Structures are given as C-alpha cells and as structure tokens.
XYZ file of C-alpha atoms in Angstrom:
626
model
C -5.819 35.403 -9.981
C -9.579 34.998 -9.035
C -10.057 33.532 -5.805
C -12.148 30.496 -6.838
C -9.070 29.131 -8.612
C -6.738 29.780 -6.010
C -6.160 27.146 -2.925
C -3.377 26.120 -0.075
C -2.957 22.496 -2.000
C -3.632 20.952 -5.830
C -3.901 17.018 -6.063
C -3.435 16.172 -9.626
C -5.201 13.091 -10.549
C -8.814 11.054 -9.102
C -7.293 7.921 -7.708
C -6.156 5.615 -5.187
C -3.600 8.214 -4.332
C -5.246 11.133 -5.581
C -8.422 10.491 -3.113
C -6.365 10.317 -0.096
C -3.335 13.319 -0.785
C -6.873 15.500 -1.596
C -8.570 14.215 1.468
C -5.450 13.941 3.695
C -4.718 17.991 2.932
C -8.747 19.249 3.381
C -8.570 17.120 6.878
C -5.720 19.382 7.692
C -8.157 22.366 7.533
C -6.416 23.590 3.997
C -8.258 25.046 1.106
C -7.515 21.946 -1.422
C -8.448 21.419 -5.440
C -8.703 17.659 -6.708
C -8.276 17.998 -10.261
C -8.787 15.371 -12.101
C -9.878 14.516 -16.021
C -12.977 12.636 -15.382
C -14.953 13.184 -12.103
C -17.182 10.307 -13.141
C -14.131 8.270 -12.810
C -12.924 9.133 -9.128
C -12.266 5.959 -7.339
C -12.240 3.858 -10.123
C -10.439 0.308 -9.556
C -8.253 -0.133 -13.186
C -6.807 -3.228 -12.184
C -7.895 -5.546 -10.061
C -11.046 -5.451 -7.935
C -9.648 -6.395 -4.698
C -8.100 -4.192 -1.415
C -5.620 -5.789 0.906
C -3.455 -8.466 0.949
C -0.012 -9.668 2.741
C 1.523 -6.450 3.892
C -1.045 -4.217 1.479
C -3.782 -5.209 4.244
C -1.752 -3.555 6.753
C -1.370 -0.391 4.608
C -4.837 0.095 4.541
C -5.006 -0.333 8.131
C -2.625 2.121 8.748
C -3.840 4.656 5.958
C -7.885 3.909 8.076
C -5.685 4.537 11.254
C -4.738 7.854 10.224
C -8.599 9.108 9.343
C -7.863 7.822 5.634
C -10.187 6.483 3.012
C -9.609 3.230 1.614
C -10.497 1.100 4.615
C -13.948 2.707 5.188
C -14.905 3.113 1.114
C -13.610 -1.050 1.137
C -15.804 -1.925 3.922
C -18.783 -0.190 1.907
C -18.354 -2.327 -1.429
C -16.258 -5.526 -0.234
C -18.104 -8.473 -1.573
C -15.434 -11.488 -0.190
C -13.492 -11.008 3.284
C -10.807 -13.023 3.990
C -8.022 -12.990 6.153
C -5.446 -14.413 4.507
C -2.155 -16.526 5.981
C -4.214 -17.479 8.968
C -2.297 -20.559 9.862
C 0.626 -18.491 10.357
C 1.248 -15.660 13.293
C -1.070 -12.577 13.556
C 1.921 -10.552 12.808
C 1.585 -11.880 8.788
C -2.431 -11.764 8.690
C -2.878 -10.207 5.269
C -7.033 -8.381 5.613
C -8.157 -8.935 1.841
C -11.471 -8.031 0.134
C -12.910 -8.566 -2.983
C -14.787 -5.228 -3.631
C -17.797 -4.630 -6.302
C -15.944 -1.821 -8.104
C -19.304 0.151 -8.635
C -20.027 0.040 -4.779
C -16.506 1.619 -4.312
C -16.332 3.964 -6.912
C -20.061 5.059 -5.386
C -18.533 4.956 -2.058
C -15.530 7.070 -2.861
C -17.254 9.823 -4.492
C -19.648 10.497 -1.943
C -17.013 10.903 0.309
C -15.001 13.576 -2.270
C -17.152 15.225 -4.077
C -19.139 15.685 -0.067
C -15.322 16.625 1.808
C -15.221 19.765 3.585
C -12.598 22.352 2.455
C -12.644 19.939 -1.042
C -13.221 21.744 -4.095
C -13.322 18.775 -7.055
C -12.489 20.502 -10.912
C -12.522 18.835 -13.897
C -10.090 19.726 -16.179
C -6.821 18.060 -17.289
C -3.249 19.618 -16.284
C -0.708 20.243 -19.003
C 1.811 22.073 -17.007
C 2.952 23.091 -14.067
C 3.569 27.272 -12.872
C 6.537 27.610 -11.224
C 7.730 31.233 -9.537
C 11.087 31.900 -7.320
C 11.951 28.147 -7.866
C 9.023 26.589 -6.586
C 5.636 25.348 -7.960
C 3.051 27.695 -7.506
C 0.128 26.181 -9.640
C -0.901 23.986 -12.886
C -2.277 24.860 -16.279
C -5.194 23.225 -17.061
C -6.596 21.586 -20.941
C -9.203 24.408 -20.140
C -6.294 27.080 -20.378
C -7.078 28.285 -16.571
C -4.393 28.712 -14.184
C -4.763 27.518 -10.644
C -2.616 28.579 -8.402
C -1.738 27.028 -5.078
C 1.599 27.291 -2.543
C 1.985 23.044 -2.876
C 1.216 20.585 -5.966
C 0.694 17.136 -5.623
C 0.951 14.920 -8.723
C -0.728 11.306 -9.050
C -0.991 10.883 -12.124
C -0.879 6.576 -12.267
C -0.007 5.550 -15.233
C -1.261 8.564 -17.443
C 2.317 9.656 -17.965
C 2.590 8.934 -21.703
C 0.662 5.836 -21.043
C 0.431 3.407 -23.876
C -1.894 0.437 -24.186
C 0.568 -2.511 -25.608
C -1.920 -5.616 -27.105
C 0.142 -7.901 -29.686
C 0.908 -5.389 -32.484
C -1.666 -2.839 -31.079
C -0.568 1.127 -29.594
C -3.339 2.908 -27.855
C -2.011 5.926 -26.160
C -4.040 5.642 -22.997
C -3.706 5.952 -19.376
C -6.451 2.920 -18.992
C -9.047 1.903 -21.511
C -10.679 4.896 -22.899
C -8.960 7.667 -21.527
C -6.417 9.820 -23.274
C -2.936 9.666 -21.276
C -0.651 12.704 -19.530
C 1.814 14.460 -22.392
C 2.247 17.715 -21.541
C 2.662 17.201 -18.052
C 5.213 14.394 -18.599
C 7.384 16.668 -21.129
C 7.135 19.187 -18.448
C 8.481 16.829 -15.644
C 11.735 15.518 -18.423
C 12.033 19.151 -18.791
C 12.775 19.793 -15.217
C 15.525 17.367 -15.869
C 14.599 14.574 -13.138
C 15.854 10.936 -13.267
C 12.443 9.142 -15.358
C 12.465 5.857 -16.752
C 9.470 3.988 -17.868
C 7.578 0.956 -16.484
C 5.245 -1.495 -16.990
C 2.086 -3.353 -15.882
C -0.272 -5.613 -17.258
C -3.903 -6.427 -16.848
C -5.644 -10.041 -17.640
C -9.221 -10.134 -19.728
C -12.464 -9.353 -18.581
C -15.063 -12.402 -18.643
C -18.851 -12.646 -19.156
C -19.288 -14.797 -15.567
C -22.500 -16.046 -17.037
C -20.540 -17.970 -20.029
C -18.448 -19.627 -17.311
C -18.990 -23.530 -16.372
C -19.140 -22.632 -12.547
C -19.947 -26.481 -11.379
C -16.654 -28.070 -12.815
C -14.855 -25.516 -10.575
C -13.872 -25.130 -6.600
C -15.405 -22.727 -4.990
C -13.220 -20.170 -2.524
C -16.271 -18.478 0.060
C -15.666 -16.017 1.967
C -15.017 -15.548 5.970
C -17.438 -17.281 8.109
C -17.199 -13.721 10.241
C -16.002 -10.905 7.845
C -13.561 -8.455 9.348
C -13.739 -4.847 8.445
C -10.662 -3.026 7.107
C -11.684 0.311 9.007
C -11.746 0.584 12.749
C -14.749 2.949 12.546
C -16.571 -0.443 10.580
C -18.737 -2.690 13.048
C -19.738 -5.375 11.194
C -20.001 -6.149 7.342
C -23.369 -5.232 5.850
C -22.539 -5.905 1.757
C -23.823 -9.588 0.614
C -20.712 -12.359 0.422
C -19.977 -14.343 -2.615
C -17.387 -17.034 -3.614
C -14.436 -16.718 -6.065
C -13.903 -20.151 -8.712
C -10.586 -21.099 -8.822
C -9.161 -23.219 -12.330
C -5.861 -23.712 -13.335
C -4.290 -23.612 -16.803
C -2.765 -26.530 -18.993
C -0.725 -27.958 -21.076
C -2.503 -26.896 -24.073
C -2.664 -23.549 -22.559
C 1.016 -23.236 -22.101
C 1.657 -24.523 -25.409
C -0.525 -21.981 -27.176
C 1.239 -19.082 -25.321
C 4.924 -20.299 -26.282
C 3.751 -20.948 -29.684
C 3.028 -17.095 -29.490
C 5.482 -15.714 -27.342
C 6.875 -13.247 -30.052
C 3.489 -11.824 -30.375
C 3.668 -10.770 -27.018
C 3.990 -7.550 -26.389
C 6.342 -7.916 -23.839
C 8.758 -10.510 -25.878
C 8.759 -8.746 -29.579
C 10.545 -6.037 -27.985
C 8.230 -3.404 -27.708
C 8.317 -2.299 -24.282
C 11.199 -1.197 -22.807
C 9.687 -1.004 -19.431
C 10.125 -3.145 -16.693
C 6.783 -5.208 -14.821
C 6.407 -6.205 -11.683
C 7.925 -9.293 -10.402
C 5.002 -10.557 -7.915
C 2.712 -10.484 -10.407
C 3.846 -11.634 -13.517
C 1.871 -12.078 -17.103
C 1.288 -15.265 -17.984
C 3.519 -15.096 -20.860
C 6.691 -14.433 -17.798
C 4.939 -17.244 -16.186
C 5.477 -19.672 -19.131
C 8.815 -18.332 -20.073
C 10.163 -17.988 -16.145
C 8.451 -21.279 -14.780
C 8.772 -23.768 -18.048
C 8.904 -26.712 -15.557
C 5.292 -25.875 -13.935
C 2.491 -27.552 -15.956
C -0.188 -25.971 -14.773
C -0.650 -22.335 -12.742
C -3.714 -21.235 -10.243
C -6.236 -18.739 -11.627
C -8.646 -17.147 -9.470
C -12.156 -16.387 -11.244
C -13.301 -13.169 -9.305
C -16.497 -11.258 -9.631
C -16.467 -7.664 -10.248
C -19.965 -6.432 -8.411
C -23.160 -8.082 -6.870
C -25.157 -7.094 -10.508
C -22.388 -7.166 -12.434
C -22.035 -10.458 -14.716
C -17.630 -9.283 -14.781
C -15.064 -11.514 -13.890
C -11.420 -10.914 -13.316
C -9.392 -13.715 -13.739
C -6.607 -12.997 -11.365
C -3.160 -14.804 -12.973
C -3.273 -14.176 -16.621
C -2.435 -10.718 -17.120
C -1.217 -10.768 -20.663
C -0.536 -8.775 -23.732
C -1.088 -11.309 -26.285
C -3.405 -10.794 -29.257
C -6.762 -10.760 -29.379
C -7.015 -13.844 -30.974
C -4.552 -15.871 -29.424
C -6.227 -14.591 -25.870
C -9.221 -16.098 -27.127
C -7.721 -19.402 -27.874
C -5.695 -19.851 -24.741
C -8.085 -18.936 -22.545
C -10.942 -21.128 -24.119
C -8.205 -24.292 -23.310
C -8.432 -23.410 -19.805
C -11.399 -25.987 -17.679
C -14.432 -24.203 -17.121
C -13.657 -21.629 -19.192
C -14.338 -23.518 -22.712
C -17.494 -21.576 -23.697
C -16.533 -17.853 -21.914
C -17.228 -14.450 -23.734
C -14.257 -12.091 -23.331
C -15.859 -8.542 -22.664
C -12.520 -7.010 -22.640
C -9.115 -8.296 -23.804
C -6.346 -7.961 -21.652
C -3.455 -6.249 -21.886
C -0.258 -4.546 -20.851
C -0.059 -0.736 -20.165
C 3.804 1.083 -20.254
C 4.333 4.734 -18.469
C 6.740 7.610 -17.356
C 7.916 7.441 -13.734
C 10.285 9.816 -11.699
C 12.706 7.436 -9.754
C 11.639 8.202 -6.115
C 15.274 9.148 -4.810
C 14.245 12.528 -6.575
C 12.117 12.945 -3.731
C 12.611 13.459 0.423
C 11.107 11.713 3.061
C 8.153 13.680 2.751
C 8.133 12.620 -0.980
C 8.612 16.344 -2.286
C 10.701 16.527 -5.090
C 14.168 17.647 -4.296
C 14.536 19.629 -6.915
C 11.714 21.920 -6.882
C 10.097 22.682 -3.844
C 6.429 22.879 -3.467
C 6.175 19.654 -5.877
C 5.146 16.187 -4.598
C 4.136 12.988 -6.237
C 2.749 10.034 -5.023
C 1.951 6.725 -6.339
C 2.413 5.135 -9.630
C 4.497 7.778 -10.658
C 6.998 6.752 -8.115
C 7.393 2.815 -9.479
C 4.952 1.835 -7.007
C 2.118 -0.902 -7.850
C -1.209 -1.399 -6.390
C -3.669 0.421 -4.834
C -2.668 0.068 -1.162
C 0.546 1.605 -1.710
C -0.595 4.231 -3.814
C -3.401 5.381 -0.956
C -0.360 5.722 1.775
C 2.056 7.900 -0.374
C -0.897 10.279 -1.068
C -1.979 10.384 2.819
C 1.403 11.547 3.259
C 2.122 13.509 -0.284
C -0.935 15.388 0.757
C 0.167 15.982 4.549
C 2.931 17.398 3.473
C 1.930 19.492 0.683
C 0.222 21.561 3.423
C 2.878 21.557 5.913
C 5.342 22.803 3.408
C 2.764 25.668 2.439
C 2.566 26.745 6.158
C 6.266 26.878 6.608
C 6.311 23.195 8.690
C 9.043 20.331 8.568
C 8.027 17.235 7.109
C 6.244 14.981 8.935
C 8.011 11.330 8.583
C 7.068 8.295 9.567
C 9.717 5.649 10.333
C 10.192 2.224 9.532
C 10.164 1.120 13.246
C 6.528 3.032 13.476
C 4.514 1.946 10.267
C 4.444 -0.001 7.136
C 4.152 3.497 5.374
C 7.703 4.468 6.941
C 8.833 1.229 5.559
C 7.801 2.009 1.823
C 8.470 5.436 1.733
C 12.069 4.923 2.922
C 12.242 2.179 0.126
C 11.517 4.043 -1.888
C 13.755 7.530 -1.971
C 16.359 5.551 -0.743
C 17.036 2.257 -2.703
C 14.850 3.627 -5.642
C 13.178 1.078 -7.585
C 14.181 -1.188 -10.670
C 10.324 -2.696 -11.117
C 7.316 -1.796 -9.688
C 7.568 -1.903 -6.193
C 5.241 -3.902 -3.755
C 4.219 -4.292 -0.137
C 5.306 -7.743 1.606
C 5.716 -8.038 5.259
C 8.934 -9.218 4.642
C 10.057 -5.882 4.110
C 9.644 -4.396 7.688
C 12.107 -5.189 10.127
C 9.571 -5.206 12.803
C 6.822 -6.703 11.942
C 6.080 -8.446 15.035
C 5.284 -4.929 16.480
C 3.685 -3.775 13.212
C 0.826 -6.064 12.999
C -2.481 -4.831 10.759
C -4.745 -5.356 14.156
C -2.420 -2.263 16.199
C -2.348 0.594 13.464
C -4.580 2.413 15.530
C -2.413 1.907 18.509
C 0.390 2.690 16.643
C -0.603 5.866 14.561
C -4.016 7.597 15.706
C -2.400 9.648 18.373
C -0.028 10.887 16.399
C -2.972 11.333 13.364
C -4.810 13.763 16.037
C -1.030 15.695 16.683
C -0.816 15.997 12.844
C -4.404 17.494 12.604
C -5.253 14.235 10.325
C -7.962 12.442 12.792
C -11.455 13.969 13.034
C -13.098 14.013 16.174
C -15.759 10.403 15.160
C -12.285 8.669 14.800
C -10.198 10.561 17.636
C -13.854 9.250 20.425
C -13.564 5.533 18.896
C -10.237 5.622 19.194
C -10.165 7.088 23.033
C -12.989 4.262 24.183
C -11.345 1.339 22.868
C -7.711 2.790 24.959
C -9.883 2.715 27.825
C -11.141 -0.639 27.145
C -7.885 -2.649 26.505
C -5.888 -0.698 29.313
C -8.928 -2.100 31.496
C -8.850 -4.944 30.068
C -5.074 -5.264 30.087
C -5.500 -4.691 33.938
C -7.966 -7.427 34.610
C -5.994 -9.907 32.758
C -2.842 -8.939 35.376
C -4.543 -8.919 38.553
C -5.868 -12.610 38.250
C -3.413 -15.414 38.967
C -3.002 -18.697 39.405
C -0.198 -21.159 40.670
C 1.643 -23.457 38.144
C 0.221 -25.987 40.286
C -3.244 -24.485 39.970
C -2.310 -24.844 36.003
C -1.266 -27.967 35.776
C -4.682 -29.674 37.310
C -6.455 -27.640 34.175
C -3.954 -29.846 31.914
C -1.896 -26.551 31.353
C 1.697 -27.438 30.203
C 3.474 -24.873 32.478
C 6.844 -24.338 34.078
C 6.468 -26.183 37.651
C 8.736 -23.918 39.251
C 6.588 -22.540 42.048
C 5.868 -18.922 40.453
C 2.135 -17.214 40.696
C 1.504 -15.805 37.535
C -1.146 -13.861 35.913
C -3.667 -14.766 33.391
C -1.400 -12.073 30.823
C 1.700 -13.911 31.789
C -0.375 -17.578 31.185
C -1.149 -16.202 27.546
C 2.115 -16.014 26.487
C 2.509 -19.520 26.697
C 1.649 -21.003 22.975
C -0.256 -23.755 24.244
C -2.697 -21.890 26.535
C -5.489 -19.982 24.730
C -8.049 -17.031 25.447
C -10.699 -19.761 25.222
C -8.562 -21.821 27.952
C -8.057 -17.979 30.006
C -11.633 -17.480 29.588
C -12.606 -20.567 31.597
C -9.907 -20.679 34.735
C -10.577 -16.685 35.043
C -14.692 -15.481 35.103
C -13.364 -11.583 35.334
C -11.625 -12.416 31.901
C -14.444 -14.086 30.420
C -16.449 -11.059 30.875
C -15.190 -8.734 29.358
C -15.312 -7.609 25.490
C -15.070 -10.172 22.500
C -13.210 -7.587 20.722
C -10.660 -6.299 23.251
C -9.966 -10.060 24.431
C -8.721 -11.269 20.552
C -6.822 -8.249 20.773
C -5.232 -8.394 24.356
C -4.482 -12.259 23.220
C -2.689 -10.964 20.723
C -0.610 -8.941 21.975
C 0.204 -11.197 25.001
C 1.444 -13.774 22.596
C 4.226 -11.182 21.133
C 4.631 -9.252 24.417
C 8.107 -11.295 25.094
C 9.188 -10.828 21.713
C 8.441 -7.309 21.479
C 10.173 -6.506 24.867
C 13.089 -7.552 23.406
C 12.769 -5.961 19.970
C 12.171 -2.301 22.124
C 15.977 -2.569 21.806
C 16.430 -2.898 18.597
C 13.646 -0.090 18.021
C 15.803 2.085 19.713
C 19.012 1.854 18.284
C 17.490 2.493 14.773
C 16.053 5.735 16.520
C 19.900 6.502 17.801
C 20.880 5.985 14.216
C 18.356 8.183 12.590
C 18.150 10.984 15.200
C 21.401 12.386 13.612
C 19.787 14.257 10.481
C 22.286 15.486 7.840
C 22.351 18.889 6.517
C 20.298 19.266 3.023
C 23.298 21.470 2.086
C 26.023 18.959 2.566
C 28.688 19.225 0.562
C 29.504 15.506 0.445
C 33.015 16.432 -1.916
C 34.219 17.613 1.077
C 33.770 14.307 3.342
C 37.154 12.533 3.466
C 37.421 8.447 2.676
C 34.459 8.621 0.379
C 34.660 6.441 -3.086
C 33.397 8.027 -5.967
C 30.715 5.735 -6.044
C 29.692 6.126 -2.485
C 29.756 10.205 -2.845
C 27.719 9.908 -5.836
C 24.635 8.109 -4.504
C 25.263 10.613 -1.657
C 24.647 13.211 -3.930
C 22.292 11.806 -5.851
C 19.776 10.471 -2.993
C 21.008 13.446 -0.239
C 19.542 10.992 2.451
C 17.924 13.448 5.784
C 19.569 10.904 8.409
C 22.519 8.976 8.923
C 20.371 6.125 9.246
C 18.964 6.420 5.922
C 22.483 6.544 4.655
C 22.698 3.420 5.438
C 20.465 1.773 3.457
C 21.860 3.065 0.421
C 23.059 0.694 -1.606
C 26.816 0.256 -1.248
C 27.259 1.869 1.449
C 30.351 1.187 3.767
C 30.390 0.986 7.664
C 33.894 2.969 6.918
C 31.874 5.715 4.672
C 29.003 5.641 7.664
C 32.024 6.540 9.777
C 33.714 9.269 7.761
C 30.407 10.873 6.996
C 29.126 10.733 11.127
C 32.525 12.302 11.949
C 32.440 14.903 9.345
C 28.958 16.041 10.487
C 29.396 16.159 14.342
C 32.598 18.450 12.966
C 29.942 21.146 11.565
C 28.163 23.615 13.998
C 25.068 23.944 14.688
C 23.862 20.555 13.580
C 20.383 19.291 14.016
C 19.810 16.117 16.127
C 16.586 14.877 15.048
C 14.280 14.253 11.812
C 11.165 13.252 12.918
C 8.619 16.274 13.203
C-alpha cells in the first residue's frame, strides 16, 4: 500500500469526537488520518449552539486539561458566558457558553486542518479491512484503502440516519448530508449488540422577525470565564438570550396533532433522550404544566439565526408553523428551518473496554454518538480517550483508564461499558460520586500531570500549568503561616469557635461565614497575592474538610478496582453464579472487580464468589490503571 495512505491511527468522522480522537492521537506523536465526508463541515455544531453546562462544563474542562480542543475553539467563538448554578457550591458550577457556530467551526479547522502529524482526507468510509482478527484499515466512497494498525469510528448519527418530520423520511445524518450505510451493515455484520436511537432538533428562526421588546432579556456574565486554562480573558463581543414561554393555545395545537408526530404515529422505534425532551414529550409527559420556558438563542454575531432551545419537535411543517406563531413574541417569526427529529444505529457501549475498543475486534474503537451518548461535551471526552488509545494499542501499550474517583470522563466511560445505555446518555454532576473533589475549576490539578505522562500535554500547556503549581503551593503557604486568635476573630465580628486555638487564615476559610474578601482584610500578605490563585485557594479551603474525609472513600474504590480480572475468564466456571449474573458477566467481561460491581444485578454474594475464584488463579494481575 502507498505510503501516503498508510498511518499509525484513522478517525472516522469530522466532529465533536472526531476533532479530539484525531487530535488526541497526532499529540501522541502518531502518524494520524481524519477522514471525514465534508472537510468544509469539520467542527460543525448540528444541534445546539452552546458548550458546557451542569456536569458537560466540567467535561470540557477536563478534555482543555488534557491539551484537548473544545475549551480553547469555545473560548474563540463563545458569544454568552455564564456560569450557571451559582447560588449553589462550586462543586456544581456548570461553565456554559453560547458560541457563534461560524466562529467555532472557523476556530476548529484552523486548528485541524494546521495539526502536526494530522493528515485531513476527504472521502467517505464504507467498510472496514480487517486482517488476523483485527482492523487494519477502511475503504473509502473513493475505492482507496487506507490502512492503519487502530480505527476509530465517530460517526454521530450518520449510522443509517433518518430525518423523521410528520410523514417526511430523509435519509440523512443532519440536513443535507447523505448518512453512513455501508459502514453500519458492516458493524451488524460483525454481529455486535446495535439498537437504534433518537434525537430531536427544534426550528431555526429569522431573529429579525422576532418581537424582542415583549421579551426578558438573559445577558451574559458581568466577567466572562474562559473554558480553557490556556484562555486569559474573553475577547468575542457578549450578547443576551430572550427567554418566552409557550401557552395554552400552544399546547393545545400540539395535542390536537400529537399523531402527526413523528415520535407518536409510531414511526421511530428509537428511544430520545430524557433531559431534553420534544415538546410533543413535554405536552404528553407534563399535561398539568400550562406553560414551559423557551430560550431564544442567537446563532453568531452576523448571523440573524435563532435557536429556540425547548421545542425540539418533529411535527409537520405546518403545524410547526402554527404552534410556534401562538407562542408571545414569536407571532410574526420566519422559520428558516423546520425542526425535526433524527433516528440512528448505535453499538451498545458494553461491546467496548475501558479504553472504549471494541471487544470483539481489536484495533476498533468508537466514540461518541455511536455509543448512546448525547451532546457535544461527552462526545469530545470519549474521542480524547478513543484516540489515546487507538495509539497505545498500535504500539503494544495497556489502556490508559481514567477512574471515576479521578475525572468526570472516568465517570462516563465506566457508565457507559458497564450499565450500557437505554436512551441517550448525559452528563449531570449527580452522576460522580465525588464531586466535591471533581470540581470544573481543579481539572488541571487533577489531570495535566498525568496528560504530560500520557504524552497528551504540549509543552505551552505543560509551562502554564507548572507556574500556576508554583503559584497556589505559594500561595497555599502564605495563607498557613498567618494566624490569628479566635479572640483576635471575634473583635473583626468573625463567628468563630472561642476555644482558645490560633489558627491560620486557611483554617479561618473553612468556616462558611468568613470570606476571601473578609481574609483579605485581617491578613495584608493574603491580600497581595494573585486574584486568580486566591478564588481558587478559597475554594478549595471551603471543601478541604470534606475532601479529607472523602480521601477514604477514594481509596477504598481504588482497593476495589486494583484487583483486575482476567479478559479470558471463564465465568462458567465461577461457583454461586445465577444465570443471570454469569450472563452480564459474559456479556460486559468487566477489567476490575470494582467494575463488576456496578453491573446491574449484581450480588455482594456473586462479588464474593467471583473475588475468591480469581485470587484462586495464578499469576493474577493486581492493578488496571496504566
């Protein structure tokens, strides 16, 4: 095969998770392809024009922590920051931006089609080569075969995508572009577990045909704060979101239609996504509620688009345009595009390891939609780590995991091939177990070192990163070698313990009453140092208590999951196993004890029977994590 068409790593597919498996591999110093149907559409945002949100903003802070893309190419087009639940504890801060999709798109292409050790093709893949058992390449629409030692598939939802509008089929994977067959028989052919799924999309308005004065206006952060730590400050104008609600009318409309609905005459099998339902759900679900938030956002600076974030819907054309016209300010508005709901192939994710390579044939990984994910966020982490992996498989190296004690992206990814998904999945911070220690303002404390051992962080990141250690362990010093007595305290109208102890202005922090501002003005050393490093020393001597006592907890996970189990394992041969029990075994062949379980149905007895029967075998392995 001719050199130019022969590399270490293949990313299938140009987005959210396409971008960062391609860039994720190249970083790594391997000789990667990003092939993808349309390089004019790398980037592109086919839902919603917005990065972040509760427990998606921390993704992106850990994807930006680990030399990723998202948080940097967001910084470059976001258009409204805001930090969402505020009021609550920084451990549930949710970074969000509205992002002018051209600005992104823009920004993420100059960083591809620019990547070192990045070769970007375009060409469709219809199937995959495999040799000895393993993938060694694609086939492309062109008819060229590209050959590579690791695949990595991202394919959204191109799988035999089709475009559901009332009594409308467009075979699409989004407006305008042909969906995924070949591929997708290919993947049924290899005889893993697929199902299909659904999402929806709401219509596109002309902004300029909306009655902006009748509405409230959402603005954006007084003082924006950047997704990437490599980000000063915001530079990209700020504008204001309109937020209307529907109606009565409204709802009536949509019931009077329901069976035109895509979703209700029965023709899509697929499952949607629960946290973001179409309206239609919403009237159906909610019958009580008279009336449901809709949030008009703009699409780009010089772009007249809005997205009207809560009515996803597959309704008609025409019934779109009457329901939509009942709803206040929104009377006069020209639909540019109707909305509507999109159903694809997806590989249930317990087909895959840890490392998300498919079990069954090695070389192969996939990442994103085509796992039952949703959203862009979680799409961007599964690639950083679908393209990791690619090229540690292709030199011979374990997987590199990431657990759920260490990062939101441990957290979905053991969802995932473990518990498998029965609707597309999303990120909440309810999800992670410790969130108190996985905040979105730590990712770089939590994962850059170990993105420099993994050869992911380049050396801008790996300085920035180094200087700001120095600064908070400095800082964290100053704040512990100045003290005061309770005493002392008290006079400053502190409400302190009055038992006699000399504590330091760290220890003072902890206190919920006593602020940085408060710190600042009994301690002058404190009060000089950074802006930056003080919010973030405040914050972490607010959880330090709670985090102390959570190390504990850490731990014991890490007991539980050092003991990996054998790929090989012949679970038949485990005694006091149920049927059921040895089948999701079998099925899901977890790497670690502790990942067993999470499985569904899993008994502490079976836990027991299964940690006996391996400590039985020689030569067993102790840990997982490479």
């Amino acid at each position: 095969m001719q050199d130019d068409l022969n590399f270490d790593v293949i990313v299938v597919g140009g987005g959210h998770a396409g971008c960062e498996a391609a860039s994720a591999a190249a970083r790594t110093g391997a000789r990667t392809a990003l092939i993808t149907h349309k390089i004019s559409t790398i980037g592109e945002m086919s839902c919603n024009p917005a990065i972040g949100g509760l427990g998606k903003g921390h993704l992106v802070r850990e994807i930006d922590a680990l030399d990723g893309l998202m948080g940097r190419v967001a910084d470059r087009s976001g258009i409204q920051f805001r930090m969402l639940n505020r009021s609550k504890g920084p451990a549930v801060w949710g970074p969000r931006a509205q992002i002018d999709r051209k600005l992104y798109r823009e920004a993420m292409q100059e960083e591809i089609l620019h990547h070192a050790n990045l070769t970007v093709i375009q060409d469709g893949v219809e199937d995959l080569i495999v040799e000895d058992k393993k993938v060694a390449g694609v086939i492309g629409e062109s008819g060229n075969a590209y050959a590579a030692k690791a695949v990595v598939i991202t394919t959204g939802t191109f799988l035999k995508g089709i475009i559901h509008r009332g009594a409308e089929r467009i075979p699409a994977g989004r407006v305008g572009e042909k969906p995924a067959i070949g591929l997708s028989d290919r993947l049924y052919a290899l005889d893993l577990p697929m199902g299909r799924l659904k999402t929806g999309t709401p219509a596109r308005l002309n902004g300029e045909t909306i009655d902006w004065d009748r509405l409230e206006m959402q603005p954006a952060d007084e003082a924006p704060i950047p997704f990437s730590y490599l980000t000063d400050q915001i530079e990209v104008p700020q504008v204001s979101c309109g937020i209307t609600f529907t109606n009565t009318d409204t709802h009536e409309t949509i019931a009077d239609n329901l069976k035109q609905s895509a979703v209700y005459s029965g023709a899509i099998a697929g499952r949607g996504p629960r946290y973001c339902p179409s309206i239609e759900d919403k009237i159906h679900r909610f019958a009580e509620k008279t009336r449901h938030q809709i949030f008009l956002e703009p699409e780009g600076l010089d772009d007249p688009t809005v997205y009207p974030n809560g009515i996803a819907t597959s309704l008609p054309r025409e019934v779109q345009d009457e329901f939509i016209r009942k709803i206040e300010g929104l009377e006069k508005v020209e639909i540019l595009e109707y909305g509507y709901a999109i159903e694809y192939d997806y590989v249930d994710p317990r087909a895959l390891d840890s490392g998300l390579q498919v079990k069954a044939l090695p070389g192969l990984f996939l990442a994103g939609q085509i796992n039952g994910t949703t959203g862009y966020e979680e799409a961007g982490a599964q690639g950083l780590v679908a393209g990791l992996n690619a090229v540690r498989f292709g030199r011979g190296e374990a997987n590199a995991l990431f657990d759920r004690a260490e990062a939101y992206i441990g957290v979905l990814i053991d969802d995932l091939v473990t518990r498998g998904v029965t609707e597309p999945y999303r990120m909440f911070t309810s999800r992670a177990e410790y969130r108190l220690s996985l905040r979105s303002d730590n990712a770089d404390q939590r994962l850059t070192v170990r993105g420099i051992d993994l050869g992911l962080v380049g050396p801008e990141r790996a300085d920035v990163f180094h200087v700001k250690q120095d600064a908070l362990k400095s800082g964290r010093a100053v704040m512990q070698s100045v003290a005061m007595t309770p005493n002392e305290a008290q006079k400053l109208g502190w409400k302190v313990n009055q038992d006699g102890q000399r504590r330091s202005a760290w220890d003072y922090l902890a206190y919920p009453s006593i602020t940085m501002m408060d710190v600042e003005s009994a301690f002058p050393e404190v009060a000089a140092l950074d802006q930056a490093i003080k919010s973030q020393l405040e914050i972490e001597a607010m959880y330090a208590g709670y985090i102390e006592r959570q190390k504990d907890d850490v731990e014991a996970l890490r007991r539980e999951e050092a003991l990996e189990l054998p790929g090989d394992l012949d679970y038949a041969a485990v005694g006091g196993l149920t049927n059921e029990v040895r089948a999701k075994l079998e099925l899901i062949r977890p790497a670690t004890l502790g990942q067993a379980g999470r499985i569904e149905g899993m008994t502490p007895g079976a836990l027991t029977a299964l940690l006996a029967y391996v400590r039985r075998r020689p030569n067993r392995k102790r840990t997982a994590n490479a």
